[in-house]
Each structure stands twice: as structure tokens, then as C-alpha cells.
Coordinates of C-alpha atoms and ligand atoms in Angstrom, one line a residue:
X1 CA 5.0 30.7 20.1
X2 CA 4.1 27.1 19.6
X3 CA 1.7 26.1 16.8
X4 CA -1.4 24.5 18.0
X5 CA -1.7 20.7 17.9
X6 CA -3.4 19.3 14.8
X7 CA -5.8 16.5 15.6
X8 CA -8.5 14.5 13.7
X9 CA -10.7 11.6 14.6
X10 CA -12.9 9.4 12.3
X11 CA -15.0 6.4 12.9
X12 CA -16.9 4.1 10.4
X13 CA -19.2 1.2 10.7
X14 CA -17.2 -0.8 8.1
X15 CA -18.4 -2.9 5.2
X16 CA -19.8 -5.9 7.1
X17 CA -21.4 -4.8 10.4
X18 CA -24.7 -3.0 10.6
X19 CA -24.0 -1.0 13.8
X20 CA -20.9 0.9 14.9
X21 CA -19.9 -0.1 18.4
X22 CA -16.8 2.0 18.5
X23 CA -16.8 5.4 20.2
X24 CA -14.4 8.3 20.1
X25 CA -13.5 11.2 22.5
X26 CA -11.8 14.2 21.0
X27 CA -11.4 17.0 23.6
X28 CA -8.6 19.3 22.4
X29 CA -9.2 21.7 25.3
X30 CA -8.3 19.1 27.8
X31 CA -5.7 17.3 25.5
X32 CA -7.9 14.2 25.9
X33 CA -8.3 11.7 23.0
X34 CA -9.7 8.2 23.3
X35 CA -11.0 5.2 21.2
X36 CA -13.4 2.6 22.7
X37 CA -14.4 -0.6 21.0
X38 CA -17.6 -2.0 22.6
X39 CA -18.7 -5.6 22.7
X40 CA -21.9 -7.4 23.8
X41 CA -25.0 -8.7 22.0
X42 CA -28.1 -6.7 21.0
X43 CA -26.4 -3.3 20.7
X44 CA -25.0 -3.6 24.2
X45 CA -21.5 -3.0 22.8
X46 CA -22.7 0.4 21.6
X47 CA -24.0 1.2 25.0
X48 CA -20.8 0.0 26.7
X49 CA -18.5 2.1 24.5
X50 CA -20.6 5.2 24.8
X51 CA -21.0 4.8 28.6
X52 CA -17.2 4.5 28.9
X53 CA -16.6 7.5 26.6
X54 CA -18.9 9.7 28.7
X55 CA -17.4 8.6 32.0
X56 CA -13.8 9.2 30.9
X57 CA -14.7 12.6 29.4
X58 CA -16.5 13.5 32.5
X59 CA -13.8 12.6 35.0
X60 CA -11.0 14.2 33.0
X61 CA -12.8 17.5 32.2
X62 CA -13.9 18.0 35.9
X63 CA -10.5 17.4 37.4
X64 CA -7.9 19.5 35.5
X65 CA -5.8 20.0 38.7
X66 CA -5.1 16.2 39.2
X67 CA -1.8 14.8 37.9
X68 CA -2.6 13.5 34.3
X69 CA -1.3 9.9 35.0
X70 CA -3.5 9.4 38.1
X71 CA -6.3 11.3 36.4
X72 CA -6.3 8.9 33.4
X73 CA -6.2 5.9 35.6
X74 CA -9.1 7.0 37.7
X75 CA -11.1 8.1 34.7
X76 CA -10.8 4.6 33.1
X77 CA -11.6 3.0 36.5
X78 CA -14.7 5.1 36.6
X79 CA -15.7 4.0 33.1
X80 CA -15.4 0.3 34.1
X81 CA -17.6 0.9 37.1
X82 CA -20.3 2.7 35.0
X83 CA -20.5 -0.1 32.6
X84 CA -20.5 -2.7 35.3
X85 CA -23.4 -1.0 37.2
X86 CA -25.4 -0.3 34.0
X87 CA -25.1 -4.0 33.0
X88 CA -26.2 -5.1 36.4
X89 CA -29.3 -2.8 36.1
X90 CA -30.4 -3.9 32.6
X91 CA -30.7 -7.6 31.9
X92 CA -30.3 -7.1 28.1
X93 CA -27.0 -5.4 28.7
X94 CA -25.6 -8.2 30.8
X95 CA -22.0 -9.0 29.9
X96 CA -21.3 -5.9 27.9
X97 CA -17.8 -4.4 27.9
X98 CA -15.4 -2.2 26.0
X99 CA -11.7 -1.7 25.3
X100 CA -10.1 1.7 25.7
X101 CA -7.0 3.4 24.5
X102 CA -6.8 7.0 25.8
X103 CA -4.2 9.8 25.7
X104 CA -3.8 12.9 27.6
X105 CA -1.4 15.2 25.8
X106 CA 0.1 17.2 28.7
X107 CA 2.3 19.4 26.6
X108 CA 4.1 19.2 23.3
X109 CA 6.8 17.2 25.2
X110 CA 4.6 14.7 27.1
X111 CA 1.7 12.4 26.6
X112 CA 0.2 9.8 29.0
X113 CA -1.4 6.8 27.4
X114 CA -3.7 4.4 29.2
X115 CA -5.2 1.3 27.7
X116 CA -7.2 -1.8 28.5
X117 CA -7.9 -4.5 25.8
X118 CA -6.8 -4.6 22.2
X119 CA -7.3 -1.0 21.0
X120 CA -3.9 0.4 20.2
X121 CA -1.7 3.5 20.4
X122 CA 1.1 3.9 17.9
X123 CA 3.9 6.5 17.6
X124 CA 5.3 7.6 14.3
X125 CA 8.7 9.1 14.8
X126 CA 11.3 9.8 12.0
X127 CA 9.1 7.9 9.6
X128 CA 9.0 4.7 11.8
X129 CA 5.9 3.3 13.4
X130 CA 6.2 2.0 17.0
X131 CA 3.5 0.4 19.1
X132 CA 3.0 2.2 22.5
X133 CA 0.6 -0.5 23.8
X134 CA 0.6 -4.2 24.2
X135 CA -2.8 -6.0 23.5
X136 CA -4.5 -7.5 26.5
X137 CA -5.4 -10.8 24.8
X138 CA -5.1 -14.3 26.2
X139 CA -2.6 -15.1 23.4
X140 CA -0.4 -12.1 24.0
X141 CA -0.3 -13.0 27.7
X142 CA 0.8 -16.5 26.8
X143 CA 3.6 -15.2 24.6
X144 CA 4.7 -12.8 27.4
X145 CA 4.9 -15.7 29.8
X146 CA 6.9 -17.7 27.3
X147 CA 4.2 -20.3 26.9
X148 CA 3.6 -19.6 23.2
X149 CA 6.1 -18.8 20.5
X150 CA 5.4 -15.3 19.0
X151 CA 5.1 -16.8 15.4
X152 CA 2.2 -19.0 16.5
X153 CA 0.3 -16.1 18.1
X154 CA -0.8 -14.7 14.8
X155 CA -2.8 -17.8 13.8
X156 CA -3.9 -18.9 17.2
X157 CA -7.7 -19.6 17.4
X158 CA -8.0 -17.4 20.5
X159 CA -6.0 -14.4 19.1
X160 CA -9.0 -12.1 19.5
X161 CA -10.0 -13.1 23.0
X162 CA -9.4 -10.3 25.5
X163 CA -7.7 -11.0 28.8
X164 CA -8.9 -7.6 30.2
X165 CA -11.7 -5.2 29.4
X166 CA -13.8 -2.5 30.9
X167 CA -17.2 -3.6 32.4
X168 CA -16.6 -7.1 33.5
X169 CA -15.5 -5.8 36.9
X170 CA -16.3 -2.6 38.8
X171 CA -12.6 -1.7 38.6
X172 CA -9.9 -2.2 35.9
X173 CA -6.2 -3.0 35.6
X174 CA -5.0 -0.1 33.4
X175 CA -1.6 -0.1 31.7
X176 CA -0.2 3.5 31.8
X177 CA 2.6 4.7 29.7
X178 CA 4.4 8.1 29.9
X179 CA 5.9 9.1 26.5
X180 CA 8.3 11.9 25.9
X181 CA 7.2 13.6 22.6
X182 CA 9.4 15.3 20.0
X183 CA 8.5 17.9 17.4
X184 CA 7.0 16.3 14.3
X185 CA 5.9 13.1 16.2
X186 CA 2.5 11.7 15.2
X187 CA 0.3 9.6 17.5
X188 CA -2.3 7.2 16.3
X189 CA -5.1 5.7 18.5
X190 CA -7.2 3.0 16.8
X191 CA -9.5 0.1 17.2
X192 CA -8.7 -3.4 15.9
X193 CA -10.9 -2.7 12.9
X194 CA -7.9 -0.8 11.5
X195 CA -4.9 -2.9 12.2
X196 CA -6.9 -6.2 11.7
X197 CA -7.5 -5.1 8.1
X198 CA -4.4 -3.1 7.2
X199 CA -0.7 -4.0 7.4
X200 CA 1.7 -2.1 9.7
X201 CA 3.6 -1.0 6.6
X202 CA 0.6 0.6 5.0
X203 CA -0.4 2.3 8.3
X204 CA 3.2 3.6 8.6
X205 CA 3.1 4.8 5.0
X206 CA -0.1 6.8 5.4
X207 CA 0.8 8.2 8.8
X208 CA 4.1 9.4 7.4
X209 CA 2.7 10.8 4.2
X210 CA 2.9 14.4 5.5
X211 CA -0.8 15.0 4.7
X212 CA -2.8 16.8 7.4
X213 CA -4.3 14.6 10.2
X214 CA -7.8 15.1 8.8
X215 CA -6.8 13.4 5.6
X216 CA -4.7 10.8 7.2
X217 CA -7.5 9.8 9.6
X218 CA -9.8 9.4 6.6
X219 CA -7.2 7.6 4.5
X220 CA -6.6 5.1 7.3
X221 CA -10.3 4.3 7.3
X222 CA -10.2 3.8 3.5
X223 CA -7.3 1.5 4.0
X224 CA -9.2 -0.8 6.3
X225 CA -12.2 -0.7 3.9
X226 CA -9.9 -1.8 1.0
X227 CA -8.7 -4.6 3.3
X228 CA -12.2 -5.9 3.7
X229 CA -13.6 -3.5 6.3
X230 CA -14.8 -6.5 8.3
X231 CA -15.2 -4.5 11.6
X232 CA -16.0 -1.1 12.9
X233 CA -12.9 1.1 12.4
X234 CA -11.8 4.2 14.4
X235 CA -8.7 6.4 14.1
X236 CA -7.5 9.4 15.9
X237 CA -4.4 11.1 14.6
X238 CA -2.5 13.6 16.8
X239 CA 0.3 15.7 15.4
X240 CA 3.0 17.4 17.5
X241 CA 4.0 20.6 15.7
X242 CA 7.1 20.1 13.5
X243 CA 10.2 22.2 14.2
X244 CA 11.1 25.1 11.9
X245 CA 12.1 23.8 8.5
X246 CA 15.6 22.6 8.1
X247 CA 17.8 23.7 5.2
X248 CA 17.1 20.4 3.5
X249 CA 13.4 21.1 3.6
X250 CA 13.9 24.6 2.3
X251 CA 15.9 23.2 -0.6
X252 CA 13.2 20.6 -1.2
X253 CA 10.5 23.2 -1.2
X254 CA 12.5 25.2 -3.7
X255 CA 12.7 22.1 -5.9
X256 CA 9.0 21.5 -5.6
X257 CA 8.3 25.1 -6.7
X258 CA 10.6 24.8 -9.6
X259 CA 8.9 21.6 -10.8
X260 CA 5.5 23.1 -10.3
X261 CA 6.6 26.2 -12.3
X262 CA 7.3 23.9 -15.3
X263 CA 3.8 22.3 -15.4
X264 CA 2.7 24.1 -18.5
X265 CA 5.8 22.8 -20.3
X266 CA 5.1 19.3 -19.0
X267 CA 1.5 19.4 -20.3
X268 CA 2.7 20.7 -23.7
X269 CA 5.2 17.9 -24.0
X270 CA 2.6 15.3 -23.0
X271 CA 0.2 16.8 -25.6
X272 CA 2.9 16.7 -28.3
X273 CA 3.5 13.0 -27.6
X274 CA -0.2 12.2 -28.1
X275 CA -1.4 11.7 -24.5
X276 CA -4.9 12.9 -25.5
X277 CA -5.2 10.2 -28.1
X278 CA -4.4 7.3 -25.7
X279 CA -7.4 4.9 -25.4
X280 CA -7.4 5.4 -21.7
X281 CA -8.8 8.9 -22.1
X282 CA -10.9 8.2 -25.2
X283 CA -14.0 10.4 -25.3
X284 CA -12.6 13.2 -23.2
X285 CA -11.8 16.6 -24.8
X286 CA -8.0 16.8 -25.2
X287 CA -7.6 19.6 -22.6
X288 CA -9.5 17.6 -20.0
X289 CA -7.5 14.5 -20.8
X290 CA -4.3 16.4 -20.2
X291 CA -5.6 17.8 -17.0
X292 CA -6.9 14.5 -15.7
X293 CA -3.7 12.6 -16.3
X294 CA -0.7 14.9 -16.8
X295 CA -1.7 17.7 -14.4
X296 CA -2.6 15.1 -11.8
X297 CA 0.8 13.4 -12.0
X298 CA 2.4 16.9 -12.0
X299 CA 0.6 17.6 -8.7
X300 CA 1.4 14.2 -7.2
X301 CA 5.1 14.7 -7.9
X302 CA 4.9 18.2 -6.5
X303 CA 3.4 17.0 -3.2
X304 CA 5.9 14.1 -3.0
X305 CA 8.8 16.5 -3.6
X306 CA 7.5 18.9 -0.9
X307 CA 7.1 16.2 1.7
X308 CA 9.8 13.7 0.6
X309 CA 7.3 10.8 0.2
X310 CA 6.2 8.7 -2.7
X311 CA 2.6 8.2 -1.6
X312 CA 1.0 10.6 -3.9
X313 CA 2.6 9.2 -7.1
X314 CA 1.9 5.7 -5.9
X315 CA -1.8 6.5 -5.4
X316 CA -1.9 8.3 -8.8
X317 CA -0.5 5.3 -10.7
X318 CA -2.8 2.9 -8.9
X319 CA -5.9 4.9 -9.5
X320 CA -5.1 5.5 -13.1
X321 CA -4.3 1.9 -14.1
X322 CA -6.7 0.3 -11.6
X323 CA -9.7 2.2 -13.0
X324 CA -8.7 1.3 -16.5
X325 CA -8.2 -2.4 -15.7
X326 CA -11.6 -2.5 -13.9
X327 CA -13.3 -1.3 -17.0
X328 CA -11.7 -4.2 -18.8
X329 CA -8.8 -2.2 -20.3
X330 CA -5.7 -3.8 -21.8
X331 CA -2.1 -3.4 -20.7
X332 CA -0.8 -1.8 -23.9
X333 CA -2.4 1.7 -23.4
X334 CA -1.2 1.8 -19.8
X335 CA 2.4 1.1 -20.8
X336 CA 2.1 3.7 -23.6
X337 CA 0.6 6.3 -21.2
X338 CA 3.4 5.8 -18.6
X339 CA 6.0 6.1 -21.4
X340 CA 4.5 9.4 -22.6
X341 CA 4.5 10.8 -19.1
X342 CA 8.1 9.6 -18.4
X343 CA 9.3 11.1 -21.7
X344 CA 7.5 14.4 -21.1
X345 CA 9.1 14.6 -17.6
X346 CA 12.5 14.0 -19.2
X347 CA 12.1 17.0 -21.5
X348 CA 11.2 19.3 -18.6
X349 CA 14.1 18.0 -16.5
X350 CA 16.7 18.3 -19.2
X351 CA 15.6 21.9 -19.8
X352 CA 15.6 22.7 -16.1
X353 CA 19.1 21.3 -15.6
X354 CA 20.4 23.3 -18.6
X355 CA 19.1 26.5 -17.0
X356 CA 19.7 25.9 -13.3
X357 CA 22.1 23.0 -12.8
X358 CA 22.0 22.9 -9.0
X359 CA 18.2 22.8 -8.4
X360 CA 17.7 21.0 -11.7
X361 CA 19.8 18.2 -10.4
X362 CA 17.8 17.8 -7.2
X363 CA 14.5 17.9 -9.1
X364 CA 15.8 15.3 -11.5
X365 CA 16.6 12.9 -8.7
X366 CA 13.2 13.3 -7.1
X367 CA 11.2 13.1 -10.3
X368 CA 13.1 10.1 -11.5
X369 CA 12.4 8.4 -8.3
X370 CA 8.7 9.3 -8.6
X371 CA 8.6 7.7 -12.0
X372 CA 10.2 4.5 -10.6
X373 CA 7.5 4.5 -7.8
X374 CA 4.8 4.8 -10.5
X375 CA 6.3 1.8 -12.3
X376 CA 6.4 -0.2 -9.1
X377 CA 2.7 0.6 -8.4
X378 CA 1.8 -0.5 -11.9
X379 CA 3.8 -3.7 -11.4
X380 CA 1.8 -4.5 -8.2
X381 CA -1.5 -4.1 -10.0
X382 CA -0.4 -6.3 -12.9
X383 CA 0.7 -9.0 -10.5
X384 CA -2.7 -8.9 -8.8
X385 CA -4.5 -9.1 -12.1
X386 CA -2.5 -12.1 -13.3
X387 CA -3.1 -13.9 -10.1
X388 CA -6.9 -13.5 -10.5
X389 CA -6.8 -14.7 -14.1
X390 CA -4.7 -17.6 -13.0
X391 CA -7.2 -18.5 -10.3
X392 CA -10.1 -18.4 -12.8
X393 CA -8.2 -20.6 -15.2
X394 CA -7.5 -23.3 -12.7
X395 CA -11.1 -23.1 -11.4
X396 CA -12.5 -23.5 -14.9
X397 CA -10.4 -26.5 -15.7
X398 CA -11.4 -28.2 -12.5
X399 CA -15.1 -28.1 -13.7
X400 CA -14.5 -28.9 -17.4
X401 CA -16.5 -31.6 -19.1
X402 CA -14.2 -34.0 -20.8
X403 CA -14.5 -36.7 -23.4
X404 CA -14.6 -40.1 -21.7
X405 CA -12.4 -42.6 -23.5
X406 CA -15.0 -45.4 -22.9
X407 CA -17.5 -43.4 -24.9
X408 CA -19.8 -42.8 -21.9
X409 CA -19.5 -39.0 -21.6
X410 CA -20.2 -37.6 -18.1
X411 CA -19.6 -34.1 -17.1
X412 CA -17.3 -33.7 -14.1
X413 CA -19.8 -31.4 -12.4
X414 CA -23.4 -30.4 -13.1
X415 CA -22.5 -26.8 -13.8
X416 CA -19.6 -27.7 -16.1
X417 CA -18.9 -25.3 -18.9
X418 CA -16.6 -25.0 -21.9
X419 CA -13.9 -22.4 -21.4
X420 CA -14.1 -21.0 -24.9
X421 CA -17.8 -20.3 -24.5
X422 CA -17.6 -18.3 -21.4
X423 CA -18.3 -14.6 -22.1
X424 CA -16.5 -12.0 -20.0
X425 CA -18.4 -9.0 -18.9
X426 CA -20.3 -6.9 -21.5
X427 CA -17.7 -7.1 -24.2
X428 CA -18.5 -10.7 -25.1
X429 CA -14.8 -11.4 -24.9
X430 CA -14.0 -15.1 -24.4
X431 CA -12.0 -16.3 -21.4
X432 CA -9.1 -17.6 -23.4
X433 CA -8.7 -14.2 -25.1
X434 CA -8.1 -12.4 -21.9
X435 CA -4.5 -11.1 -21.7
X436 CA -1.9 -12.2 -19.2
X437 CA 0.4 -9.8 -17.4
X438 CA 3.8 -10.2 -15.7
X439 CA 3.8 -11.3 -12.1
X440 CA 6.0 -12.7 -9.4
X441 CA 5.2 -15.6 -7.2
X442 CA 7.1 -17.9 -5.0
X443 CA 8.9 -20.9 -6.3
X444 CA 6.8 -24.0 -6.9
X445 CA 7.4 -27.2 -8.8
X446 CA 6.1 -27.2 -12.4
X447 CA 5.4 -30.9 -12.7
X448 CA 5.3 -32.6 -9.4
X449 CA 6.5 -35.4 -8.9
X450 CA 8.6 -35.9 -12.0
X451 CA 7.1 -35.8 -15.5
X452 CA 5.5 -38.9 -16.8
X453 CA 6.0 -40.1 -20.4
X454 CA 2.3 -39.7 -20.9
X455 CA 2.4 -36.1 -19.8
X456 CA 5.5 -35.3 -21.9
X457 CA 3.6 -36.7 -24.9
X458 CA 0.6 -34.6 -24.2
X459 CA 2.6 -31.4 -23.8
X460 CA 4.4 -32.1 -27.0
X461 CA 1.1 -32.5 -28.9
X462 CA -0.4 -29.3 -27.4
X463 CA 2.6 -27.3 -28.4
X464 CA 2.6 -28.8 -32.0
X465 CA -1.1 -27.7 -32.4
X466 CA -0.4 -24.2 -30.9
X467 CA 2.7 -23.8 -33.2
X468 CA 0.6 -24.7 -36.3
X469 CA -1.8 -21.9 -35.4
X470 CA 0.8 -19.1 -35.2
X471 CA 0.9 -16.5 -38.0
X472 CA 3.7 -17.0 -40.5
X473 CA 6.2 -14.3 -39.4
X474 CA 5.5 -14.5 -35.7
X475 CA 8.9 -15.8 -34.8
X476 CA 8.7 -14.4 -31.2
X477 CA 5.5 -16.4 -30.6
X478 CA 7.1 -19.6 -31.9
X479 CA 10.1 -19.0 -29.6
X480 CA 7.8 -18.5 -26.7
X481 CA 6.0 -21.8 -27.4
X482 CA 9.3 -23.6 -27.6
X483 CA 10.3 -22.0 -24.3
X484 CA 7.0 -23.1 -22.7
X485 CA 7.6 -26.7 -23.8
X486 CA 11.1 -26.7 -22.5
X487 CA 10.0 -25.3 -19.1
X488 CA 6.9 -27.5 -18.8
X489 CA 8.9 -30.7 -19.5
X490 CA 12.0 -29.8 -17.5
X491 CA 12.4 -32.8 -15.2
X492 CA 14.3 -30.7 -12.6
X493 CA 11.2 -28.6 -12.1
X494 CA 13.3 -25.6 -11.0
X495 CA 13.0 -22.0 -12.0
X496 CA 16.3 -22.2 -13.9
X497 CA 14.8 -23.3 -17.2
X498 CA 12.5 -20.3 -17.1
X499 CA 15.3 -17.8 -16.4
X500 CA 17.4 -19.2 -19.3
X501 CA 14.5 -19.1 -21.7
X502 CA 13.6 -15.6 -20.6
X503 CA 17.1 -14.4 -21.3
X504 CA 17.0 -15.9 -24.8
X505 CA 13.7 -14.2 -25.5
X506 CA 14.6 -10.9 -24.0
X507 CA 17.9 -10.7 -25.8
X508 CA 19.9 -7.6 -25.2
X509 CA 17.1 -5.1 -25.8
X510 CA 16.9 -2.2 -23.4
X511 CA 13.6 -1.0 -21.9
X512 CA 13.5 2.3 -23.6
X513 CA 14.1 1.3 -27.2
X514 CA 11.4 -0.8 -28.7
X515 CA 10.1 -1.5 -25.2
X516 CA 9.0 -4.9 -23.8
X517 CA 5.5 -4.8 -25.3
X518 CA 6.2 -7.2 -28.3
X519 CA 7.5 -9.8 -25.8
X520 CA 4.6 -9.5 -23.4
X521 CA 2.2 -9.6 -26.4
X522 CA 3.8 -12.8 -27.6
X523 CA 3.6 -14.3 -24.2
X524 CA -0.1 -13.4 -24.1
X525 CA -0.8 -14.8 -27.4
X526 CA 1.1 -18.0 -26.7
X527 CA -1.0 -18.6 -23.6
X528 CA -4.2 -18.2 -25.7
X529 CA -2.9 -20.7 -28.3
X530 CA -1.9 -23.2 -25.6
X531 CA -5.2 -22.9 -23.7
X532 CA -7.0 -23.7 -27.0
X533 CA -4.6 -26.5 -27.9
X534 CA -5.2 -28.3 -24.6
X535 CA -8.9 -28.5 -25.5
X536 CA -8.2 -29.9 -29.0
X537 CA -5.9 -32.7 -28.2
X538 CA -7.4 -36.2 -27.4
X539 CA -6.4 -36.8 -23.8
X540 CA -7.8 -38.5 -20.7
X541 CA -9.3 -36.1 -18.1
X542 CA -6.4 -36.5 -15.7
X543 CA -3.7 -35.9 -18.4
X544 CA -5.6 -33.0 -19.8
X545 CA -5.8 -31.3 -16.3
X546 CA -2.1 -32.1 -15.6
X547 CA -0.8 -30.8 -18.9
X548 CA -3.0 -27.7 -18.5
X549 CA -1.5 -27.1 -15.1
X550 CA 2.1 -27.8 -16.2
X551 CA 1.8 -25.4 -19.2
X552 CA 0.0 -22.8 -17.0
X553 CA 2.8 -22.9 -14.4
X554 CA 5.4 -22.9 -17.1
X555 CA 3.8 -19.8 -18.6
X556 CA 3.7 -18.1 -15.2
X557 CA 7.3 -18.8 -14.6
X558 CA 8.3 -17.5 -18.0
X559 CA 6.4 -14.3 -17.5
X560 CA 7.9 -14.0 -14.0
X561 CA 11.4 -14.4 -15.3
X562 CA 10.8 -11.9 -18.1
X563 CA 9.5 -9.4 -15.5
X564 CA 12.6 -10.0 -13.5
X565 CA 14.7 -9.1 -16.5
X566 CA 12.7 -5.9 -17.1
X567 CA 13.2 -4.9 -13.5
X568 CA 16.9 -5.6 -13.8
X569 CA 17.0 -3.4 -16.9
X570 CA 15.6 -0.6 -14.8
X571 CA 18.4 -1.0 -12.2
X572 CA 20.7 1.6 -13.8
X573 CA 18.2 4.2 -12.7
X574 CA 18.9 3.1 -9.1
X575 CA 22.6 3.5 -9.7
X576 CA 22.1 6.9 -11.1
X577 CA 20.2 7.8 -8.0
X578 CA 23.1 6.7 -5.9
X579 CA 25.5 9.0 -7.9
X580 CA 23.2 11.9 -7.5
X581 CA 22.8 11.3 -3.8
X582 CA 26.5 11.6 -3.4
X583 CA 26.5 15.0 -5.0
X584 CA 23.6 16.2 -2.9
X585 CA 25.5 14.9 0.1
X586 CA 28.3 17.3 -0.7
X587 CA 25.8 20.1 -1.1
X588 CA 24.3 19.2 2.2
X589 CA 27.7 19.4 3.9
X590 CA 28.1 22.9 2.5
X591 CA 24.7 23.9 3.8
X592 CA 25.5 22.5 7.2
X593 CA 28.7 24.6 7.2
X594 CA 26.7 27.7 6.4
X595 CA 24.3 26.8 9.2
X596 CA 27.0 26.4 11.7
X597 CA 28.4 29.8 10.8
X598 CA 24.9 31.3 11.1
X599 CA 24.5 29.6 14.5
X600 CA 27.8 31.1 15.7
X601 CA 26.6 34.5 14.6
X602 CA 23.3 34.0 16.4
X603 CA 25.1 33.0 19.5
X604 CA 27.3 36.1 19.4
X605 CA 24.2 38.2 18.9
X606 CA 22.3 36.5 21.7
X607 CA 25.2 37.2 24.2
X608 CA 25.1 40.9 23.5
X609 CA 21.3 41.1 24.0
X610 CA 19.9 41.6 27.4
X611 CA 17.9 38.4 28.2
X612 CA 15.6 40.5 30.4
X613 CA 14.2 42.4 27.4
X614 CA 11.1 40.8 25.9
X615 CA 12.6 40.2 22.4
X616 CA 15.7 38.7 24.1
X617 CA 13.8 35.8 25.6
X618 CA 11.9 33.1 23.7
X619 CA 8.5 34.2 25.0
X620 CA 5.7 32.2 26.6
X621 CA 4.8 28.9 25.1
X622 CA 1.2 28.9 24.1
X623 CA -0.5 25.6 24.6
Ligands
CA701 CA1 -13.5 -4.2 16.9

């Protein structure tokens, strides 16, 4: 007996438009699913997509006996005719049209896809996303005919102009595609409001998350919203039932259960380590704090273990740290929180391995990987935050009032402001007090072209002032300032100076001893001192701006290089993962051997059973 298909459809107006001109058809009884994206002024797009949806639904539901391929073709033709005639009859609807991507799921083994325009169908198989449709746009047609290189298509001014739609003619040229399905496949039908605002990687990630279609359809909409939500967005997710669990999945589920069984121990360990006292959960009763953070992570790891994804832990880390940063929080508490969670997980894993070496081993690998995923998610957030701070900094220095050497002071712009007087948010914190965080960005020249003697002198003066303001025993800060001067005045302008300086600063410390916080704190503080120093030195406006830029880039490079070293220090975890995978490989081989033996036995059993008997056959497939 086959499980029923799981299907979900969602549509949303988006964050910019006022009306939703997309339409959906979800008819599980007929196996019919479709997305329409209407176009045309004065709500005509809405009329077009709904007219087409009604026509397609009508034709398919009334003619179940017709071959699905021919049926889908004629249903889409009929939709085009309906719109064409409606537009001819109503002046205000003249020129309206719609795209369509429609699927008739004939059986768990076969689907027919028909489409016109740029709404798409995707197939997720074995974790990989493949496009089942090719957009009917002028640009795609040019690429197809070899008249435009594919890399130019993405930024072509006409990339959104359709070469085919429904409604401009009484008939339509429909592309039909027969696809053989496999158990566990997932189909996605969507409008360009999804893929125009979300990367293929992110779509693949969510579609492969193992969550049920209802959640995936909604999460995909959220994804487009986070990408700007500039258009109506529609998604239909269709899941072909998965095969019976493999031995690997059974082992994985056992591991997930083991981990979940230890949640009380995990919470206790996190409590002992002071999770409830972390500033991120200040104001919450300790039990709620533990539940909010530790239990949520425990759950996220459990779901990722069960489904062999990392999406839950990734989302957990992003929500936790993202919310904190949005409230103006600092990096320190986030680092401390992640350390507490990691150390608490370690305690649970060590105990588990002691008691049950085989399962403990598997859980250890999976949980260690989950913690690396959390670190990566955090790194992504930090990178984004630094990029924003950097943009503000450059913007502010573009509009700074500066002393005119001739004595005739004139602001550079009417809205000019002093950086050290700009309050940030409600806290009254000044711009230059705002902390910096590590980030990575592509190579760019520090001082281009070359470094003038004038600029060298200015940088030297700024660093001297900054150094004079460091506290007596802040050796690390002094070293950072010296490093900044070296990098900013490096005539080669390459990344090399930053890497060498970072190695000196970082020393041979490992991530889990004292941690990297003192170093990143010193980097932060040095940036504040330098920003203040640039304001204090007597410089011409041009040299002031140039030295600010040179020092700002030098700082970014130094932070990037330090971050690179931290990531390198985490690398042994990756090696450990490799070792463990080798062992699990051996285990898997044993399981496979056992499975072959079982299959042999089943075969022997099947051959002595009369296939005419009801329990000897496989039964009717319910669809
Ligand atoms: Ca659209």
C-alpha cells in the first residue's frame, strides 16, 4: 500500500506589491497542481491568472479519461483562449496575460509538466535541485540560439521580458515534459517571485530539509521575503512518498533518540556552566532561559540528526545571534553562549560514548558537525554586521566637515555631521564605540595607487596618537596598532602583510583555551582609537579621507586574516570527522552484509510461498 502524496501550496502578495496577481490550483483528487503569474495593468493580471486557473482546472477535472499529456496541453490552450476572449470583451483588460506551470501527477512514477512563460518547475532528487522547465524569455531564447553568452543573460536589460505567455493569442505553444519519478522525489512549482529573490542554493536547502511540504512551502515564501519580497510569490511542494527506511536511516533515528534521551543532562550541564546568567537571556527566569536556548538547540540537533540535514541548527544559530545583534547586543555574550552550549554537548557526548561506544560514536560525529554548522551560521552574521558598519563608516567620512587650511571653513555637505557626536539607537552609544567583528571580503588594494609620502606621514601621526591613548598594560592593543600601520603603509598593497601580522598576533593559541576574544576585543578597541585619531590630526580633507580609508581597509584585512586563522584552528574538527566517517563506513559495510543475508532469506521465503495467495503478492497500489 502506497502512502498518499503530501502536497502543499502557498501564495503571498510580497512586501512591495499591493495586489497578488499569482494564482494556484491544488487538486489532489486529479493530481493537478499549477501556478499562474498574471500580468496587465489595473488588476487585469489578477483577472488573467484566475481565468487561466479556472479554465485549466475545468478542462482537467472534466476529462479524466484523456491521456494526461494531451489533456494538459489542451487545458492550457483553453486557458489562453479564455483570457484572449475576456480581454477582447473588456477594454480595461486589454493586453492581460499570464504564465503557467502545471503538473499532472499520473502515478508515483510519472508526472507530466506543462509550462508557458517564466514560472518554473524544479525536481529535488537525492538532495540536488534540477530545473524541469526553461524560461520562455527573449533573453533565454537568444542564449538558446547562441546569440547571447549565458553569463550575459543574468544582467541583460530584457531578462524579464517573456517570449511566450497565455492570453496574447487564442492558442499557446506549450512545452510539455514527461518526468519519471522516484520515491522520495520532491517537485516544486513556483512563480518568479521566489527564484528572483532567493538563491538556488537556499531553495535546494529548504526543499531538502526533510520538513513536511506544508512547512517547506511556507519557509520558501519566507525566504523570498527575506530576499526583499519584491514580487508576488507562490510555491507548490509535492512529495513522492519515500521508500521504507534504509538501515542507515534506522541507525540515524536510533542516534537521534539517544541524543534526545540525554536532553535533561544537556540542560543540567548548560545550567552548571552559567547559561542562565548570560546577558543574552537577562531578565528571563533561569528555567525559561535554559528552555529557550539549550532545549531549542537540543531539538534542532535532534531534527537534524533524524533527517541528516543541518538546516535546523543553522536556523537556530541565526535566530539566536541575529535577534541579539538587532537589539544592539555585543559579540562577547554570543561567543560565551556558544561556548557554553558546545562544552555542555561535549559532556553529554563523552558520557554517551562511555556507556554505548557504537551509537555514542555516531551521535558524536553528528553533534560535532551540528556545532560547526552553528559556528558557520554565526560567522555569516558577523560578516554581514561588519559589512554594514564599514558602509556607515565610509558614508560618514564622505560627509564630514573638515578644517580648511586657508581658514575659510566650509562643510563638505549641508547635512555634514561629526562622527563622534552621532548617537546610535536608544543607547546613546557613539558611532566610533561600535564594535567591529571578523569578516571576509575579496582582495582589494589598500592604498591605490601606491602610497604617497604625505599619506605615509598622516598614517604615522594617527597611529602615534592612538598609541598614546592605549592603557598602560594593553600590549595586545599596541601590537594591533603597529600591525595596522604596517598593513596600511605596505607599498605592495597585497593581503600578505595582513596575514603575517595576524599570525604574529594570534600566536600559537588554540581556540578552546583562552579563546580568541581578547584578540578581537583588541582589534575592536584599536579601530575606535584610530577612528578618533584621524579626527585629531591636522590634515587636509583629501589626506584625511585617504588615511581613513587606508586604515579602515587595513583593519578589515587584519580582522579577515585573524578570522582565517580561527577557521584554520577549527580544521582539526574536520579531520576528526573524516576519521569517524571511515569507522562508520565499516559499520555500514557490516549492515549491508546483514541486509544481503536478510534479502537472501526473504527470497527463499518468497519462492516457497504461493504467489496466488493474497499475502504472497504485494497487493494493490492505492493512489
Ligand atoms: Ca511575478
